[in-house]
Amino acid sequence: MSDRLTNLGLATLLTLGVITGFGAFSIGTPKGRWVVVLHGLIGLAVVAVSPWKTVIARRGLARPRSGRWISLGLSSLAFVTLASGVTLITGLLEKLGPLTIMQIHVGAGLLTLVTTLVHLWQRPVRPKKTDLSRRAALRATGTVGLAGIFYLGAEGLLRATGLPGKDRRFTGSHEIGSKAPPPTSWLNDSTPAVDSLSHAVQLPSRRLTAVEIDDFGDEISAVLDCTGGWHSKNTWTGARIGRLLGDQDGESIVVRSVTGYWRRFPLVEADRLWLATRVDGTLLRPGNGSPVRLVAPSRRGFWWVKWVDRVEVDDKPPWWQPPLPLA
Ligand SMILES: Nc1nc2c(c(=O)[nH]1)N[C@H]1C(S)=C(S)[C@@H](COP(=O)(O)O)O[C@H]1N2
Ligand SMILES: [Mo]
């Protein structure tokens, strides 16, 4: 394979890897599973191309040039990204030191992107028309084919060894065998002190105490699937938001936490959102969002706002928010 093609191919794979990685965090239903499969294939395609890149890099490092530290840093970061990705799939390890494997994977992946941009600025590769030749297409197909074989091989290995990863969900998350989901923050939110008895949730035209919400007794069984890599199926009890809102004019529902954390949903989803006070029949514990938290089946964990104190309806479109929470 020519150096140009290898380098261009890797830059393309990295870009697609970041896009599908982001996509993998957004999906919550099996329809989106192809995004996760694609993300894995892209990682394995990088592995398939790496022998060629190693030859290029060896040759490059033999010549004393500026930017070699960037090159070395880049290969280390790419290695950490791939290794942590594989570790995530096996389900063998959840944390390394203070960081979760997912944090390492996302962190190293984003740093790989930044380092690649610096690297490309120092060693530019300019795409040419001939890069879109038949030969290039054949090589791309070969790489994808090899990645596919790696994928099937890895899947077979997971089954043969009986690693937890063989039962992973379509998102890649592993089931945790505990009663209630483990208290988890998106970034650095911490459990606030909320008085369960006096706490109330302000809705567009009414104010309901936690006890009143609990009295509705609407039940829903749903999977909480954290982008950190675990999922837990539980029965939640509380009140369906649709019936609390009644007829409302607007585009979206904003659900806010006492901590400032918030998420926006389409108003048409009101009947598929619940304010929950219990999990598996037991009142929520502080870490799980006591006394009132949102349950958003088919959406990933970061949508399930904890410690809810406000539900608003407004005219802004549902996408009018950061695609992932910022705090
Ligand atoms: N207020 C608030 N709600 C939040 C979060 C947060 O950081 N702050 N984290 C979200 C994330 S990322 C997940 S996975 C779930 C975890 O719910 P649990 O702590 O009950 O397991 O809560 C969500 N709700
Ligand atoms: Mo999460």
Coordinates of C-alpha atoms and ligand atoms in Angstrom, one line a residue:
M1 CA 0.0 0.0 0.0
S2 CA 1.4 3.5 -0.8
D3 CA 2.3 5.7 2.1
R4 CA -0.1 8.4 0.9
L5 CA -3.0 6.0 0.8
T6 CA -2.2 4.6 4.3
N7 CA -1.9 8.0 5.8
L8 CA -5.1 9.3 4.2
G9 CA -6.9 6.1 5.1
L10 CA -5.9 6.4 8.7
A11 CA -7.0 10.1 8.9
T12 CA -10.4 9.1 7.4
L13 CA -10.8 6.2 9.8
L14 CA -10.0 8.4 12.8
T15 CA -12.6 11.0 11.7
L16 CA -15.2 8.3 11.2
G17 CA -14.2 6.7 14.5
V18 CA -14.9 10.0 16.4
I19 CA -18.2 10.5 14.6
T20 CA -19.5 7.0 15.2
G21 CA -18.1 7.0 18.8
F22 CA -20.3 10.1 19.4
G23 CA -23.1 8.4 17.7
A24 CA -22.8 5.3 19.9
F25 CA -23.5 7.5 22.9
S26 CA -26.6 8.8 21.3
I27 CA -28.4 5.6 20.5
G28 CA -30.8 3.9 22.8
T29 CA -32.8 1.5 20.7
P30 CA -31.7 -1.6 18.7
K31 CA -32.3 0.3 15.4
G32 CA -29.1 2.2 16.1
R33 CA -27.0 -0.9 16.7
W34 CA -25.2 -0.5 13.4
V35 CA -23.5 2.7 14.7
V36 CA -21.8 0.7 17.4
V37 CA -20.9 -2.2 15.0
L38 CA -19.4 0.4 12.6
H39 CA -17.5 2.0 15.4
G40 CA -15.9 -1.4 16.3
L41 CA -15.2 -2.1 12.6
I42 CA -13.4 1.2 12.3
G43 CA -11.2 0.5 15.3
L44 CA -10.3 -2.9 13.8
A45 CA -9.6 -1.4 10.4
V46 CA -7.1 0.8 12.1
V47 CA -5.5 -2.3 13.6
A48 CA -5.5 -3.8 10.1
V49 CA -3.7 -0.8 8.6
S50 CA -1.2 -0.4 11.5
P51 CA 1.5 -2.7 10.1
W52 CA 1.9 -0.4 7.1
K53 CA 1.8 2.6 9.2
T54 CA 4.5 1.1 11.5
V55 CA 6.8 0.8 8.4
I56 CA 6.2 4.4 7.5
A57 CA 6.8 5.6 11.1
R58 CA 10.0 3.6 11.5
R59 CA 11.4 5.2 8.3
G60 CA 10.3 8.6 9.5
L61 CA 11.8 8.3 12.9
A62 CA 15.1 7.2 11.4
R63 CA 15.4 10.7 10.0
P64 CA 15.9 13.4 12.7
R65 CA 13.0 15.8 12.2
S66 CA 10.9 18.1 14.3
G67 CA 7.6 16.6 15.4
R68 CA 8.9 13.2 16.4
W69 CA 7.5 13.6 19.9
I70 CA 4.2 14.4 18.4
S71 CA 4.5 11.2 16.3
L72 CA 5.4 9.1 19.3
G73 CA 2.7 10.6 21.4
L74 CA 0.2 10.0 18.7
S75 CA 1.0 6.3 18.3
S76 CA 0.8 5.8 22.1
L77 CA -2.6 7.6 22.3
A78 CA -3.9 5.5 19.3
F79 CA -2.7 2.4 21.1
V80 CA -4.4 3.3 24.4
T81 CA -7.6 4.1 22.5
L82 CA -7.7 0.8 20.7
A83 CA -6.6 -1.2 23.8
S84 CA -9.2 0.4 26.0
G85 CA -11.9 -0.2 23.3
V86 CA -11.1 -3.9 23.2
T87 CA -11.1 -4.0 27.0
L88 CA -14.5 -2.4 27.1
I89 CA -15.9 -5.1 24.8
T90 CA -14.5 -7.9 27.0
G91 CA -16.3 -6.5 30.0
L92 CA -13.3 -7.8 32.1
L93 CA -12.3 -4.5 33.7
E94 CA -14.4 -1.5 34.7
K95 CA -11.8 0.9 36.1
L96 CA -8.1 1.5 36.0
G97 CA -7.0 3.6 39.0
P98 CA -9.4 6.5 39.4
L99 CA -10.7 6.4 35.8
T100 CA -13.3 4.2 34.2
I101 CA -12.2 2.3 31.0
M102 CA -14.8 4.4 29.1
Q103 CA -13.3 7.6 30.4
I104 CA -9.8 6.4 29.2
H105 CA -11.2 5.4 25.8
V106 CA -13.1 8.6 25.2
G107 CA -10.2 10.8 26.6
A108 CA -7.5 9.0 24.6
G109 CA -9.7 9.0 21.5
L110 CA -10.2 12.8 21.6
L111 CA -6.5 13.4 22.4
T112 CA -5.6 11.2 19.4
L113 CA -7.8 13.4 17.2
V114 CA -6.1 16.6 18.5
T115 CA -2.6 15.1 18.2
T116 CA -3.4 14.0 14.6
L117 CA -4.4 17.5 13.7
V118 CA -1.0 18.8 15.0
H119 CA 0.8 15.9 13.2
L120 CA -1.0 16.7 9.9
W121 CA -0.1 20.3 10.2
Q122 CA 3.5 19.3 10.6
R123 CA 3.4 16.6 7.9
P124 CA 0.6 17.5 5.6
V125 CA -0.9 14.9 3.2
R126 CA -2.7 16.5 0.4
P127 CA -5.4 14.4 -1.2
K128 CA -5.0 14.0 -5.0
K129 CA -7.6 13.1 -7.6
T130 CA -5.8 9.8 -8.2
D131 CA -6.5 8.8 -4.6
L132 CA -10.0 8.0 -5.7
S133 CA -8.7 5.4 -8.1
R134 CA -9.9 1.8 -8.6
R135 CA -6.7 0.6 -6.7
A136 CA -7.5 2.7 -3.7
A137 CA -11.1 1.4 -3.7
L138 CA -9.8 -2.1 -3.8
R139 CA -7.5 -1.4 -0.9
A140 CA -10.2 0.2 1.1
T141 CA -12.4 -2.8 0.5
G142 CA -9.6 -5.1 1.5
T143 CA -9.1 -3.2 4.8
V144 CA -12.8 -3.3 5.6
G145 CA -12.9 -7.0 4.8
L146 CA -10.0 -7.7 7.1
A147 CA -11.7 -5.6 9.8
G148 CA -14.8 -7.7 9.3
I149 CA -12.8 -10.9 9.8
F150 CA -11.3 -9.5 12.9
Y151 CA -14.7 -8.6 14.2
L152 CA -16.1 -12.1 13.6
G153 CA -12.9 -13.6 15.1
A154 CA -13.3 -11.4 18.2
E155 CA -16.9 -12.3 18.6
G156 CA -16.1 -16.0 18.3
L157 CA -13.3 -15.6 20.9
L158 CA -15.7 -13.9 23.3
R159 CA -18.1 -16.8 23.0
A160 CA -15.4 -19.5 23.2
T161 CA -13.8 -17.9 26.4
G162 CA -17.2 -17.1 28.0
L163 CA -16.1 -13.5 28.7
P164 CA -18.9 -11.2 30.0
G165 CA -18.7 -9.4 26.7
K166 CA -20.5 -12.2 24.9
D167 CA -23.7 -11.0 26.5
R168 CA -23.2 -7.3 26.0
R169 CA -26.2 -5.2 24.9
F170 CA -26.4 -3.6 21.4
T171 CA -24.9 -0.5 22.9
G172 CA -21.9 -2.5 24.1
S173 CA -23.0 -2.1 27.8
H174 CA -22.7 -4.9 30.2
E175 CA -25.4 -6.0 32.7
I176 CA -24.7 -5.3 36.3
G177 CA -26.3 -7.7 38.7
S178 CA -27.4 -5.4 41.4
K179 CA -30.9 -4.5 42.6
A180 CA -30.7 -0.7 42.1
P181 CA -28.5 0.9 39.5
P182 CA -25.2 2.2 41.0
P183 CA -25.2 6.0 41.7
T184 CA -23.6 7.5 38.7
S185 CA -22.9 11.1 37.5
W186 CA -22.4 12.3 34.0
L187 CA -19.3 14.4 35.0
N188 CA -19.1 15.8 38.4
D189 CA -22.6 16.3 39.7
S190 CA -22.9 15.2 43.4
T191 CA -25.8 14.1 45.4
P192 CA -27.6 17.2 46.9
A193 CA -29.3 17.3 50.2
V194 CA -33.0 17.2 49.4
D195 CA -35.7 16.9 52.0
S196 CA -37.9 14.0 50.7
L197 CA -41.0 15.0 52.6
S198 CA -41.3 18.6 51.7
H199 CA -39.7 18.4 48.2
A200 CA -42.0 19.4 45.3
V201 CA -41.8 19.4 41.6
Q202 CA -42.9 22.5 39.7
L203 CA -44.8 21.7 36.5
P204 CA -46.3 24.1 34.0
S205 CA -49.7 24.4 35.8
R206 CA -49.3 22.7 39.1
R207 CA -46.9 21.9 41.9
L208 CA -46.7 18.3 43.1
T209 CA -45.0 17.0 46.2
A210 CA -42.9 13.8 46.0
V211 CA -45.6 12.0 48.0
E212 CA -48.3 13.1 45.5
I213 CA -46.2 11.9 42.6
D214 CA -45.7 8.6 44.4
D215 CA -49.4 8.2 44.9
F216 CA -50.0 7.9 41.1
G217 CA -48.4 4.5 41.2
D218 CA -47.7 4.4 37.4
E219 CA -45.2 1.5 36.8
I220 CA -42.7 1.1 34.0
S221 CA -40.1 -1.5 33.4
A222 CA -37.0 0.0 31.7
V223 CA -33.3 -0.4 31.1
L224 CA -31.0 2.2 32.4
D225 CA -28.0 2.1 30.0
C226 CA -25.2 4.3 31.1
T227 CA -22.7 5.4 28.4
G228 CA -20.1 4.4 31.0
G229 CA -20.7 0.8 29.9
W230 CA -23.3 -0.8 32.2
H231 CA -27.0 -1.4 32.1
S232 CA -29.6 -2.4 34.6
K233 CA -33.3 -3.4 34.1
N234 CA -35.7 -2.3 36.8
T235 CA -39.3 -1.5 37.5
W236 CA -39.8 2.2 38.3
T237 CA -42.9 3.7 40.0
G238 CA -44.2 7.3 39.9
A239 CA -46.2 9.3 37.5
R240 CA -46.2 9.4 33.7
I241 CA -45.4 13.0 32.7
G242 CA -48.1 13.0 29.9
R243 CA -50.9 12.8 32.4
L244 CA -49.4 15.4 34.7
L245 CA -49.1 17.9 31.8
G246 CA -52.5 17.6 30.3
D247 CA -52.9 19.7 27.1
Q248 CA -49.9 21.9 26.6
D249 CA -48.9 24.1 23.6
G250 CA -45.2 24.0 22.8
E251 CA -42.4 22.0 21.2
S252 CA -40.4 20.6 24.1
I253 CA -40.2 19.6 27.7
V254 CA -37.3 20.7 29.8
V255 CA -36.6 18.6 32.9
R256 CA -34.4 20.3 35.5
S257 CA -32.5 19.0 38.5
V258 CA -31.9 20.9 41.8
T259 CA -28.2 20.7 40.8
G260 CA -28.7 22.6 37.6
Y261 CA -28.4 19.5 35.4
W262 CA -31.1 19.5 32.7
R263 CA -32.2 17.8 29.4
R264 CA -34.8 18.7 26.8
F265 CA -37.3 16.3 25.2
P266 CA -39.9 16.5 22.4
L267 CA -43.3 17.3 23.8
V268 CA -44.7 14.4 21.9
E269 CA -42.7 12.1 24.1
A270 CA -44.6 13.2 27.3
D271 CA -46.3 9.8 27.5
R272 CA -43.0 8.0 27.4
L273 CA -41.4 9.9 30.3
W274 CA -42.0 9.2 33.9
L275 CA -41.2 11.0 37.2
A276 CA -40.2 8.1 39.4
T277 CA -40.1 7.9 43.2
R278 CA -39.4 4.2 43.5
V279 CA -37.2 1.5 42.0
D280 CA -38.3 -2.1 42.3
G281 CA -40.9 -1.0 44.8
T282 CA -38.5 0.7 47.2
L283 CA -38.3 4.5 47.6
L284 CA -35.3 5.9 45.8
R285 CA -32.0 6.3 47.6
P286 CA -30.3 9.7 47.6
G287 CA -27.7 8.6 45.0
N288 CA -30.4 7.3 42.6
G289 CA -32.2 10.7 42.5
S290 CA -34.3 10.8 45.6
P291 CA -37.0 11.8 46.0
V292 CA -37.9 12.3 42.3
R293 CA -36.0 11.3 39.1
L294 CA -36.8 11.0 35.5
V295 CA -37.2 7.7 33.7
A296 CA -36.7 7.9 29.9
P297 CA -36.9 4.4 28.5
S298 CA -35.0 3.9 25.2
R299 CA -32.8 6.8 26.0
R300 CA -29.3 6.5 27.5
G301 CA -28.6 7.2 31.2
F302 CA -27.6 10.8 30.8
W303 CA -31.2 11.7 29.9
W304 CA -32.5 10.2 33.2
V305 CA -32.3 13.5 35.2
K306 CA -32.0 12.9 38.9
W307 CA -33.3 15.1 41.8
V308 CA -35.9 16.7 39.5
D309 CA -37.5 20.0 40.8
R310 CA -38.9 21.5 37.6
V311 CA -40.6 20.4 34.4
E312 CA -41.2 23.1 31.9
V313 CA -42.8 23.3 28.4
D314 CA -41.6 25.8 25.8
D315 CA -41.5 26.6 22.1
K316 CA -37.9 25.8 21.5
P317 CA -37.1 22.8 19.3
P318 CA -36.0 19.6 21.2
W319 CA -32.5 19.8 19.7
W320 CA -31.9 23.2 21.2
Q321 CA -29.4 21.9 23.8
P322 CA -25.8 20.5 23.9
P323 CA -26.0 17.0 22.4
L324 CA -24.3 15.7 25.5
P325 CA -24.6 17.4 29.0
L326 CA -21.8 19.9 29.7
A327 CA -21.8 19.4 33.4
Ligands
LIG1 N1 -28.8 15.6 38.1 C1 -28.1 14.6 37.5 N2 -28.8 13.6 36.9 C2 -28.2 12.6 36.3 C3 -26.8 12.6 36.2 C4 -26.0 13.7 36.8 O1 -24.8 13.8 36.7 N3 -26.8 14.7 37.4 N4 -26.1 11.6 35.6 C5 -26.9 10.8 34.6 C6 -26.2 9.6 34.2 S1 -24.9 9.8 33.2 C7 -26.7 8.3 34.5 S2 -26.1 6.9 33.8 C8 -27.9 8.2 35.4 C9 -27.4 7.2 36.5 O2 -28.5 7.0 37.4 P1 -28.2 6.2 38.8 O3 -27.2 7.1 39.5 O4 -29.5 6.0 39.4 O5 -27.5 4.9 38.4 O6 -28.3 9.4 36.0 C10 -28.3 10.5 35.1 N5 -28.9 11.6 35.8
MO2 MO -24.2 7.7 32.5

